[in-house]
Amino acid sequence: MAENDFIIVGAGPAGVRACEVLVAAGLRPVLIDEGTCGGGQIYRQQPEGFSRSYEKLYGTEAGKARDLHATLTRLIPAIDYRPGTLVWNIRGGRVHLHDGARTSSLAHGALIIASGATDRVFPLPGWTLPGVYTMGAAQIALKAQACAIGNAVVLVGTGPLLYLVAYQYLRAGAAPRAVLDTARLGDKLAGLGGMLARPGVLMAGVGYVAALKQAGVHMEAGIVPLGFDGADGVERVRYRTRGGDMREIACDAVGYGFHLRAETQLADLAEVPFAYDTTLRQWLPQCDIEGRTPVPGVYLAGDGAQLAGADGAEAMGRLAAYAALADAGRPVDARAVAVSRARNKVMRRFRDGIARAFPWPGQDLARQIADSTLVCRCEAITAGTLRETVRDRGAPEVNRAKALSRVGMGRCQGRYCGLASAEIVAAVQQTDTERAGRLRGQAPVKPLPADLAVEP
């Protein structure tokens, strides 16, 4: 296998660590990153001209962020680094690229896809109002632009990011008005065994909650979000308490999300088969613990495959690189592989604990949202239209519903409505979400200029 046959997509924790292993083996891999500088979403770097310290930007993760950035800087002279480049298709053993000015393609031998994850959301009335952000966007505003999303912020949803963002806003002097969690105490107790796999991380989360309570931030668990109201922008959040009371909280901005959704479109285009994960309640591309997929030469790493967080992504990135080296007939340090395997197993146990502690409430929300609620914002498809498509037009699964209604057919390719659409399809048929299927990916995974000359 030629040196430039090793291609890595994504320069977050998984991609950088995979790159590090390959360089140490004497190779010059191609590292493709849609971002303009490495770090991924979790360790997103601040723009030029900003000079905040790592401690202010990343808090307890400052050391890890600093090390990852330093590693990439050290590697750049030894690799073919392509920042600001979108992988918009994978077909016929080639990776198709767009760098903002032109398209090109590269043949791949070993392809490591480290595509990461995005926020997992569910459509509610008013979720398209100005001032309603995903939880990740609320965090990015703080990291990348040193600003809060509003003066009176309410955070709604569930998952570790809910409390991390709340704590980061508190530390930045912009304490949220309220933190509303859909997970109940019983859920968190159910996930405790898995979360104890990483006691330090668990205690850090407990510390965030304690700091928020001490600061007087209003916090509730076991709530059911009902919607967001306002005229020219969001003005209040409506929800139902675990006791059944209807309440609302005034605000001028909302951070909203239910943990993470794996970015799987590239794995889909590479023809990797998928399986439904009943714990995470998502379809994930299939791979073994070392990242090997059933497609020869294609490997997966990071949150795009297992949703185990940044530390898990680093371990999986190394494993995918070791697997690619071994499959190419190159020597591999068996002890290093064993260490990364053990590390990844711990991350998976912790991930399963998180999934149980902060469950996805999509099933319940799918049954309650009004027909008028916009589900697919790209194509303006409402919950009522989707339900009618399933009930009256014979669409038993989401791809048929897509063909008949255009749900998930817009610019985002179902990234934000796909999981919710499957829950609605399942709810109409009174069946489990797995049977509703998943929206299949297709190229281009993101929009390209209409006048762009594309290579065949």
Short mmCIF file of C-alpha atoms in Angstrom, two decimals:
data_model
loop_
_atom_site.label_atom_id
_atom_site.label_comp_id
_atom_site.label_asym_id
_atom_site.label_seq_id
_atom_site.Cartn_x
_atom_site.Cartn_y
_atom_site.Cartn_z
CA MET A 1 0.00 0.00 0.00
CA ALA A 2 1.39 3.39 -0.99
CA GLU A 3 1.97 6.05 1.64
CA ASN A 4 -0.74 8.38 0.37
CA ASP A 5 -3.30 5.56 0.40
CA PHE A 6 -3.93 6.21 4.11
CA ILE A 7 -6.67 8.84 4.33
CA ILE A 8 -8.28 10.19 7.49
CA VAL A 9 -11.48 12.24 7.44
CA GLY A 10 -11.88 14.53 10.45
CA ALA A 11 -9.29 16.31 12.61
CA GLY A 12 -10.98 15.96 15.97
CA PRO A 13 -9.66 13.73 18.78
CA ALA A 14 -10.12 10.51 16.81
CA GLY A 15 -8.61 11.79 13.57
CA VAL A 16 -5.59 13.42 15.18
CA ARG A 17 -4.71 10.32 17.22
CA ALA A 18 -5.11 8.09 14.16
CA CYS A 19 -2.82 10.43 12.26
CA GLU A 20 -0.27 10.33 15.08
CA VAL A 21 -0.08 6.52 14.94
CA LEU A 22 0.36 6.47 11.17
CA VAL A 23 3.10 9.10 11.22
CA ALA A 24 4.92 7.16 13.94
CA ALA A 25 4.81 4.17 11.58
CA GLY A 26 6.69 6.17 8.95
CA LEU A 27 3.70 7.08 6.76
CA ARG A 28 2.50 10.39 5.38
CA PRO A 29 -1.30 10.16 5.64
CA VAL A 30 -3.80 12.57 4.14
CA LEU A 31 -5.80 14.36 6.86
CA ILE A 32 -8.99 16.01 5.59
CA ASP A 33 -10.85 18.43 7.83
CA GLU A 34 -14.00 20.39 7.06
CA GLY A 35 -12.94 22.89 9.73
CA THR A 36 -10.28 25.50 9.14
CA CYS A 37 -8.20 24.31 12.10
CA GLY A 38 -8.10 21.03 13.99
CA GLY A 39 -9.66 20.03 17.27
CA GLY A 40 -13.14 19.02 16.20
CA GLN A 41 -16.21 20.39 17.94
CA ILE A 42 -15.18 19.43 21.45
CA TYR A 43 -11.76 21.13 21.22
CA ARG A 44 -12.75 23.83 18.75
CA GLN A 45 -10.04 26.48 18.55
CA GLN A 46 -10.77 30.17 19.00
CA PRO A 47 -10.46 32.48 15.96
CA GLU A 48 -7.34 34.46 15.18
CA GLY A 49 -7.08 37.57 17.32
CA PHE A 50 -8.67 35.94 20.36
CA SER A 51 -6.33 35.29 23.26
CA ARG A 52 -8.31 33.56 25.98
CA SER A 53 -6.46 30.91 27.95
CA TYR A 54 -7.04 27.21 27.53
CA GLU A 55 -8.39 27.13 31.08
CA LYS A 56 -11.09 29.67 30.21
CA LEU A 57 -11.94 27.99 26.93
CA TYR A 58 -11.99 24.34 27.96
CA GLY A 59 -12.17 24.31 31.77
CA THR A 60 -11.24 20.92 33.19
CA GLU A 61 -10.45 19.67 29.66
CA ALA A 62 -7.81 22.38 29.07
CA GLY A 63 -4.86 19.99 29.29
CA LYS A 64 -6.39 17.56 26.80
CA ALA A 65 -7.25 20.34 24.35
CA ARG A 66 -3.76 21.85 24.59
CA ASP A 67 -2.13 18.46 23.99
CA LEU A 68 -4.34 17.63 21.01
CA HIS A 69 -3.69 21.00 19.36
CA ALA A 70 0.05 20.71 20.00
CA THR A 71 0.08 17.20 18.54
CA LEU A 72 -1.60 18.34 15.33
CA THR A 73 0.79 21.30 15.01
CA ARG A 74 3.72 18.92 15.37
CA LEU A 75 2.28 16.51 12.79
CA ILE A 76 1.41 19.01 10.05
CA PRO A 77 4.87 19.03 8.40
CA ALA A 78 4.76 15.23 8.21
CA ILE A 79 1.29 14.84 6.69
CA ASP A 80 -0.82 16.01 3.76
CA TYR A 81 -3.12 18.28 5.74
CA ARG A 82 -6.21 19.63 3.98
CA PRO A 83 -8.26 21.96 6.22
CA GLY A 84 -11.40 23.68 4.98
CA THR A 85 -12.20 20.69 2.79
CA LEU A 86 -15.55 18.92 2.59
CA VAL A 87 -15.81 15.21 1.80
CA TRP A 88 -19.09 15.24 -0.09
CA ASN A 89 -19.06 11.71 -1.50
CA ILE A 90 -17.30 8.35 -1.21
CA ARG A 91 -17.72 6.10 -4.21
CA GLY A 92 -15.79 3.47 -6.10
CA GLY A 93 -12.78 3.54 -3.80
CA ARG A 94 -12.42 7.31 -4.12
CA VAL A 95 -13.02 10.18 -1.71
CA HIS A 96 -14.58 13.20 -3.41
CA LEU A 97 -13.58 16.61 -2.05
CA HIS A 98 -14.58 20.26 -2.29
CA ASP A 99 -12.26 22.90 -0.86
CA GLY A 100 -14.44 25.94 -1.49
CA ALA A 101 -12.97 26.63 -4.92
CA ARG A 102 -12.82 23.31 -6.75
CA THR A 103 -13.61 19.63 -6.53
CA SER A 104 -11.11 16.81 -6.62
CA SER A 105 -10.92 13.16 -5.64
CA LEU A 106 -8.41 10.79 -4.10
CA ALA A 107 -8.18 7.04 -4.36
CA HIS A 108 -8.10 5.44 -0.94
CA GLY A 109 -6.63 2.22 0.27
CA ALA A 110 -7.21 2.55 4.00
CA LEU A 111 -9.89 5.11 4.82
CA ILE A 112 -10.47 6.12 8.45
CA ILE A 113 -13.72 8.03 8.88
CA ALA A 114 -13.76 10.14 12.06
CA SER A 115 -16.82 12.24 11.31
CA GLY A 116 -17.89 13.05 14.88
CA ALA A 117 -21.37 13.91 16.07
CA THR A 118 -23.92 16.71 16.20
CA ASP A 119 -26.71 17.71 18.56
CA ARG A 120 -29.69 15.40 18.82
CA VAL A 121 -32.89 17.43 18.79
CA PHE A 122 -36.61 16.85 18.61
CA PRO A 123 -38.98 19.35 16.96
CA LEU A 124 -41.28 21.23 19.30
CA PRO A 125 -43.63 24.16 18.69
CA GLY A 126 -41.48 27.28 18.36
CA TRP A 127 -38.15 25.49 17.94
CA THR A 128 -37.46 27.55 14.80
CA LEU A 129 -37.89 30.90 16.59
CA PRO A 130 -34.89 33.25 16.63
CA GLY A 131 -33.02 32.70 19.88
CA VAL A 132 -33.50 28.91 20.04
CA TYR A 133 -30.09 27.28 19.64
CA THR A 134 -28.90 23.73 19.87
CA MET A 135 -26.88 22.99 23.00
CA GLY A 136 -23.72 22.66 20.94
CA ALA A 137 -24.30 26.01 19.26
CA ALA A 138 -24.71 27.64 22.67
CA GLN A 139 -21.35 26.19 23.66
CA ILE A 140 -19.66 27.18 20.38
CA ALA A 141 -20.78 30.80 20.84
CA LEU A 142 -19.00 30.81 24.16
CA LYS A 143 -15.87 29.03 22.88
CA ALA A 144 -15.42 30.59 19.48
CA GLN A 145 -16.79 34.10 19.97
CA ALA A 146 -16.59 34.66 23.75
CA CYS A 147 -20.28 35.53 23.96
CA ALA A 148 -23.45 34.09 25.44
CA ILE A 149 -26.51 33.41 23.30
CA GLY A 150 -28.62 35.75 25.47
CA ASN A 151 -29.00 37.59 28.75
CA ALA A 152 -31.68 35.30 30.17
CA VAL A 153 -30.81 31.81 28.92
CA VAL A 154 -32.79 28.65 29.64
CA LEU A 155 -31.20 25.28 28.86
CA VAL A 156 -33.63 22.46 28.00
CA GLY A 157 -33.02 18.80 27.18
CA THR A 158 -30.84 16.12 28.70
CA GLY A 159 -27.37 14.63 28.64
CA PRO A 160 -23.97 15.59 30.06
CA LEU A 161 -23.70 18.56 27.70
CA LEU A 162 -26.73 20.16 29.38
CA TYR A 163 -24.86 20.52 32.64
CA LEU A 164 -21.46 21.22 31.09
CA VAL A 165 -22.82 24.14 29.06
CA ALA A 166 -24.71 25.45 32.10
CA TYR A 167 -21.52 25.32 34.16
CA GLN A 168 -19.48 26.98 31.40
CA TYR A 169 -22.02 29.81 31.18
CA LEU A 170 -21.91 30.18 34.95
CA ARG A 171 -18.11 30.40 34.91
CA ALA A 172 -18.27 32.96 32.09
CA GLY A 173 -20.49 35.24 34.20
CA ALA A 174 -23.65 34.45 32.23
CA ALA A 175 -25.42 32.04 34.59
CA PRO A 176 -28.46 30.44 32.95
CA ARG A 177 -31.88 31.31 34.30
CA ALA A 178 -32.88 27.64 34.44
CA VAL A 179 -31.72 24.13 33.59
CA LEU A 180 -34.61 21.82 32.66
CA ASP A 181 -33.76 18.12 32.32
CA THR A 182 -36.11 15.51 30.84
CA ALA A 183 -34.25 12.69 32.66
CA ARG A 184 -35.62 11.59 36.03
CA LEU A 185 -33.73 10.66 39.17
CA GLY A 186 -34.58 7.01 38.53
CA ASP A 187 -32.95 7.21 35.09
CA LYS A 188 -29.76 8.58 36.57
CA LEU A 189 -29.66 5.87 39.20
CA ALA A 190 -30.16 3.26 36.46
CA GLY A 191 -27.11 4.59 34.64
CA LEU A 192 -24.93 4.95 37.70
CA GLY A 193 -23.24 1.56 37.35
CA GLY A 194 -21.99 2.36 33.86
CA MET A 195 -20.97 5.90 34.74
CA LEU A 196 -18.84 4.58 37.61
CA ALA A 197 -16.50 3.19 34.95
CA ARG A 198 -15.06 6.73 34.92
CA PRO A 199 -15.44 7.99 38.50
CA GLY A 200 -13.43 11.15 37.89
CA VAL A 201 -15.72 12.27 35.07
CA LEU A 202 -18.78 11.36 37.12
CA MET A 203 -17.57 13.45 40.05
CA ALA A 204 -16.83 16.37 37.74
CA GLY A 205 -20.46 16.24 36.60
CA VAL A 206 -21.64 16.14 40.21
CA GLY A 207 -19.45 19.19 40.83
CA TYR A 208 -21.09 21.08 37.95
CA VAL A 209 -24.54 20.42 39.39
CA ALA A 210 -23.45 21.46 42.88
CA ALA A 211 -21.94 24.71 41.58
CA LEU A 212 -25.12 25.54 39.67
CA LYS A 213 -27.29 24.92 42.71
CA GLN A 214 -25.02 26.98 44.91
CA ALA A 215 -25.26 29.84 42.42
CA GLY A 216 -29.06 29.75 42.68
CA VAL A 217 -29.75 28.47 39.15
CA HIS A 218 -33.28 27.07 38.93
CA MET A 219 -33.03 23.34 38.16
CA GLU A 220 -35.71 20.73 37.51
CA ALA A 221 -35.55 17.09 36.46
CA GLY A 222 -38.15 14.81 34.91
CA ILE A 223 -39.80 17.63 32.95
CA VAL A 224 -41.61 17.34 29.62
CA PRO A 225 -40.85 20.23 27.23
CA LEU A 226 -43.99 21.54 25.51
CA GLY A 227 -42.66 24.33 23.32
CA PHE A 228 -41.14 27.78 22.95
CA ASP A 229 -43.22 30.94 22.57
CA GLY A 230 -42.51 34.43 21.30
CA ALA A 231 -43.21 36.98 18.57
CA ASP A 232 -39.99 38.11 16.89
CA GLY A 233 -37.90 35.77 19.02
CA VAL A 234 -38.19 33.28 21.85
CA GLU A 235 -39.66 34.80 25.01
CA ARG A 236 -40.55 31.81 27.19
CA VAL A 237 -40.27 28.05 27.57
CA ARG A 238 -43.35 25.98 28.36
CA TYR A 239 -43.02 22.63 30.12
CA ARG A 240 -44.79 20.11 32.34
CA THR A 241 -43.25 19.17 35.67
CA ARG A 242 -42.87 15.60 36.84
CA GLY A 243 -45.91 16.24 39.06
CA GLY A 244 -48.02 17.24 36.06
CA ASP A 245 -48.11 21.01 36.59
CA MET A 246 -47.89 23.29 33.57
CA ARG A 247 -45.21 25.99 33.90
CA GLU A 248 -43.36 28.55 31.84
CA ILE A 249 -40.13 30.48 32.28
CA ALA A 250 -39.36 33.80 30.62
CA CYS A 251 -36.15 33.96 28.60
CA ASP A 252 -34.51 35.62 25.61
CA ALA A 253 -32.55 32.55 24.43
CA VAL A 254 -32.74 28.77 24.69
CA GLY A 255 -30.07 26.08 24.46
CA TYR A 256 -31.80 22.85 23.45
CA GLY A 257 -30.75 19.25 22.84
CA PHE A 258 -30.83 15.61 23.93
CA HIS A 259 -27.19 14.53 23.94
CA LEU A 260 -25.63 13.60 20.58
CA ARG A 261 -26.40 12.09 17.19
CA ALA A 262 -23.65 10.26 15.31
CA GLU A 263 -22.66 11.73 11.93
CA THR A 264 -23.00 8.63 9.78
CA GLN A 265 -23.56 9.86 6.23
CA LEU A 266 -20.00 9.19 5.04
CA ALA A 267 -20.03 5.67 6.46
CA ASP A 268 -23.31 5.13 4.64
CA LEU A 269 -21.84 6.33 1.34
CA ALA A 270 -18.88 3.98 1.89
CA GLU A 271 -21.51 1.17 2.00
CA VAL A 272 -20.89 0.23 5.63
CA PRO A 273 -23.89 -1.74 6.97
CA PHE A 274 -25.83 -0.35 9.93
CA ALA A 275 -27.36 -1.87 13.05
CA TYR A 276 -29.87 -0.41 15.51
CA ASP A 277 -28.44 0.30 18.98
CA THR A 278 -31.29 -0.23 21.42
CA THR A 279 -29.48 1.56 24.26
CA LEU A 280 -28.60 4.69 22.30
CA ARG A 281 -31.76 4.40 20.19
CA GLN A 282 -29.88 5.20 17.01
CA TRP A 283 -28.76 3.40 13.87
CA LEU A 284 -24.96 3.17 13.92
CA PRO A 285 -22.53 1.88 11.29
CA GLN A 286 -21.12 -1.53 12.14
CA CYS A 287 -17.51 -1.95 13.18
CA ASP A 288 -15.53 -4.00 15.67
CA ILE A 289 -13.77 -2.57 18.71
CA GLU A 290 -10.75 -1.70 16.55
CA GLY A 291 -12.85 0.20 14.02
CA ARG A 292 -12.84 -2.39 11.21
CA THR A 293 -16.03 -2.38 9.18
CA PRO A 294 -17.34 -5.18 6.95
CA VAL A 295 -16.12 -3.08 3.98
CA PRO A 296 -12.43 -3.88 3.34
CA GLY A 297 -10.20 -0.88 3.84
CA VAL A 298 -12.83 1.27 5.61
CA TYR A 299 -12.42 2.00 9.31
CA LEU A 300 -14.48 4.08 11.75
CA ALA A 301 -13.36 6.06 14.78
CA GLY A 302 -14.89 8.40 17.33
CA ASP A 303 -18.40 9.62 17.92
CA GLY A 304 -19.46 8.90 14.35
CA ALA A 305 -19.29 5.23 15.30
CA GLN A 306 -19.79 4.83 19.04
CA LEU A 307 -20.68 8.14 20.78
CA ALA A 308 -18.21 7.59 23.62
CA GLY A 309 -16.95 11.17 23.98
CA ALA A 310 -13.60 12.78 23.30
CA ASP A 311 -11.51 10.37 25.38
CA GLY A 312 -13.21 7.40 23.74
CA ALA A 313 -12.62 8.99 20.35
CA GLU A 314 -8.87 9.25 21.00
CA ALA A 315 -8.68 5.57 21.95
CA MET A 316 -10.74 4.53 18.95
CA GLY A 317 -8.68 6.72 16.59
CA ARG A 318 -5.52 4.93 17.67
CA LEU A 319 -7.19 1.52 17.32
CA ALA A 320 -8.44 2.28 13.81
CA ALA A 321 -4.94 3.31 12.75
CA TYR A 322 -3.40 0.19 14.27
CA ALA A 323 -6.02 -1.93 12.48
CA ALA A 324 -5.28 -0.23 9.14
CA LEU A 325 -1.55 -0.79 9.62
CA ALA A 326 -2.01 -4.44 10.53
CA ASP A 327 -4.32 -5.08 7.58
CA ALA A 328 -1.71 -3.48 5.28
CA GLY A 329 0.89 -5.95 6.56
CA ARG A 330 2.83 -3.41 8.61
CA PRO A 331 4.17 -4.09 12.13
CA VAL A 332 2.01 -2.98 15.05
CA ASP A 333 2.85 -2.65 18.75
CA ALA A 334 0.63 -5.32 20.31
CA ARG A 335 0.96 -3.77 23.77
CA ALA A 336 -0.21 -0.37 22.52
CA VAL A 337 -3.19 -2.04 20.85
CA ALA A 338 -4.08 -3.83 24.10
CA VAL A 339 -3.91 -0.58 26.07
CA SER A 340 -6.20 1.21 23.62
CA ARG A 341 -8.62 -1.71 23.53
CA ALA A 342 -8.89 -1.72 27.31
CA ARG A 343 -9.37 2.03 27.31
CA ASN A 344 -12.10 1.83 24.70
CA LYS A 345 -14.00 -0.84 26.64
CA VAL A 346 -14.11 1.47 29.65
CA MET A 347 -15.41 4.28 27.43
CA ARG A 348 -18.15 2.05 26.06
CA ARG A 349 -19.31 1.08 29.54
CA PHE A 350 -19.42 4.75 30.48
CA ARG A 351 -21.28 5.57 27.26
CA ASP A 352 -23.96 2.97 28.01
CA GLY A 353 -24.32 4.39 31.52
CA ILE A 354 -24.80 7.88 30.09
CA ALA A 355 -27.43 6.61 27.65
CA ARG A 356 -29.40 5.06 30.52
CA ALA A 357 -28.98 8.05 32.81
CA PHE A 358 -30.09 10.56 30.16
CA PRO A 359 -32.51 8.65 27.89
CA TRP A 360 -33.74 10.01 24.57
CA PRO A 361 -37.40 11.05 25.11
CA GLY A 362 -38.26 10.89 21.41
CA GLN A 363 -40.92 8.20 21.77
CA ASP A 364 -42.96 10.24 24.23
CA LEU A 365 -42.46 13.52 22.39
CA ALA A 366 -43.50 11.94 19.08
CA ARG A 367 -46.89 11.08 20.52
CA GLN A 368 -47.54 14.50 22.03
CA ILE A 369 -46.48 17.11 19.45
CA ALA A 370 -49.27 18.86 17.56
CA ASP A 371 -49.85 18.25 13.87
CA SER A 372 -48.93 21.88 13.17
CA THR A 373 -45.39 21.45 14.54
CA LEU A 374 -42.69 21.90 11.90
CA VAL A 375 -40.58 18.73 11.76
CA CYS A 376 -38.42 19.22 8.65
CA ARG A 377 -37.42 22.86 8.55
CA CYS A 378 -35.61 22.54 5.22
CA GLU A 379 -38.73 21.37 3.35
CA ALA A 380 -41.39 22.85 5.72
CA ILE A 381 -42.95 19.46 6.52
CA THR A 382 -45.17 19.36 9.60
CA ALA A 383 -45.86 16.48 11.97
CA GLY A 384 -49.39 16.35 10.57
CA THR A 385 -48.15 15.94 7.01
CA LEU A 386 -45.78 13.19 8.07
CA ARG A 387 -48.50 11.39 10.02
CA GLU A 388 -50.87 11.63 7.06
CA THR A 389 -48.15 10.25 4.78
CA VAL A 390 -47.74 7.22 7.01
CA ARG A 391 -51.42 6.69 7.72
CA ASP A 392 -53.06 7.49 4.38
CA ARG A 393 -50.36 7.15 1.72
CA GLY A 394 -48.76 3.87 2.73
CA ALA A 395 -45.36 4.86 4.12
CA PRO A 396 -44.39 2.21 6.71
CA GLU A 397 -40.79 3.44 7.07
CA VAL A 398 -38.92 6.73 6.86
CA ASN A 399 -37.43 6.39 3.37
CA ARG A 400 -40.88 5.79 1.89
CA ALA A 401 -42.16 8.74 3.92
CA LYS A 402 -39.28 10.81 2.53
CA ALA A 403 -40.17 9.90 -1.05
CA LEU A 404 -43.82 10.80 -0.58
CA SER A 405 -43.54 13.87 1.65
CA ARG A 406 -39.96 15.22 1.13
CA VAL A 407 -39.19 14.99 4.85
CA GLY A 408 -35.40 14.85 5.24
CA MET A 409 -34.82 15.80 1.59
CA GLY A 410 -33.44 19.30 2.20
CA ARG A 411 -30.09 20.93 2.84
CA CYS A 412 -29.35 19.09 6.08
CA GLN A 413 -30.18 15.66 4.57
CA GLY A 414 -32.19 14.69 7.64
CA ARG A 415 -29.49 15.45 10.18
CA TYR A 416 -31.94 17.31 12.41
CA CYS A 417 -35.27 15.71 11.53
CA GLY A 418 -34.26 12.14 10.68
CA LEU A 419 -34.36 10.63 14.16
CA ALA A 420 -37.54 12.52 15.05
CA SER A 421 -39.20 11.45 11.79
CA ALA A 422 -38.51 7.81 12.59
CA GLU A 423 -40.08 8.24 16.03
CA ILE A 424 -43.20 9.83 14.49
CA VAL A 425 -43.49 7.09 11.86
CA ALA A 426 -43.20 4.46 14.60
CA ALA A 427 -45.72 6.24 16.83
CA VAL A 428 -48.35 6.37 14.08
CA GLN A 429 -47.97 2.64 13.46
CA GLN A 430 -47.68 1.85 17.18
CA THR A 431 -44.48 -0.06 16.58
CA ASP A 432 -40.89 0.18 17.77
CA THR A 433 -38.55 2.77 16.27
CA GLU A 434 -36.20 0.18 14.80
CA ARG A 435 -38.91 -0.99 12.41
CA ALA A 436 -39.35 2.58 11.14
CA GLY A 437 -35.84 2.37 9.69
CA ARG A 438 -33.38 5.17 9.03
CA LEU A 439 -32.93 7.79 6.34
CA ARG A 440 -30.27 6.54 3.94
CA GLY A 441 -27.46 8.94 3.04
CA GLN A 442 -26.81 10.21 -0.45
CA ALA A 443 -24.33 12.52 -2.11
CA PRO A 444 -23.68 15.34 -1.78
CA VAL A 445 -23.83 15.10 2.01
CA LYS A 446 -23.87 18.91 2.15
CA PRO A 447 -24.79 21.49 -0.50
CA LEU A 448 -22.33 22.29 -3.28
CA PRO A 449 -22.39 25.39 -5.51
CA ALA A 450 -24.83 24.87 -8.38
CA ASP A 451 -22.33 26.05 -11.01
CA LEU A 452 -19.48 23.89 -9.78
CA ALA A 453 -17.85 21.57 -12.29
CA VAL A 454 -17.84 18.15 -10.63
CA GLU A 455 -15.45 15.40 -11.63
CA PRO A 456 -17.10 12.21 -12.90
#
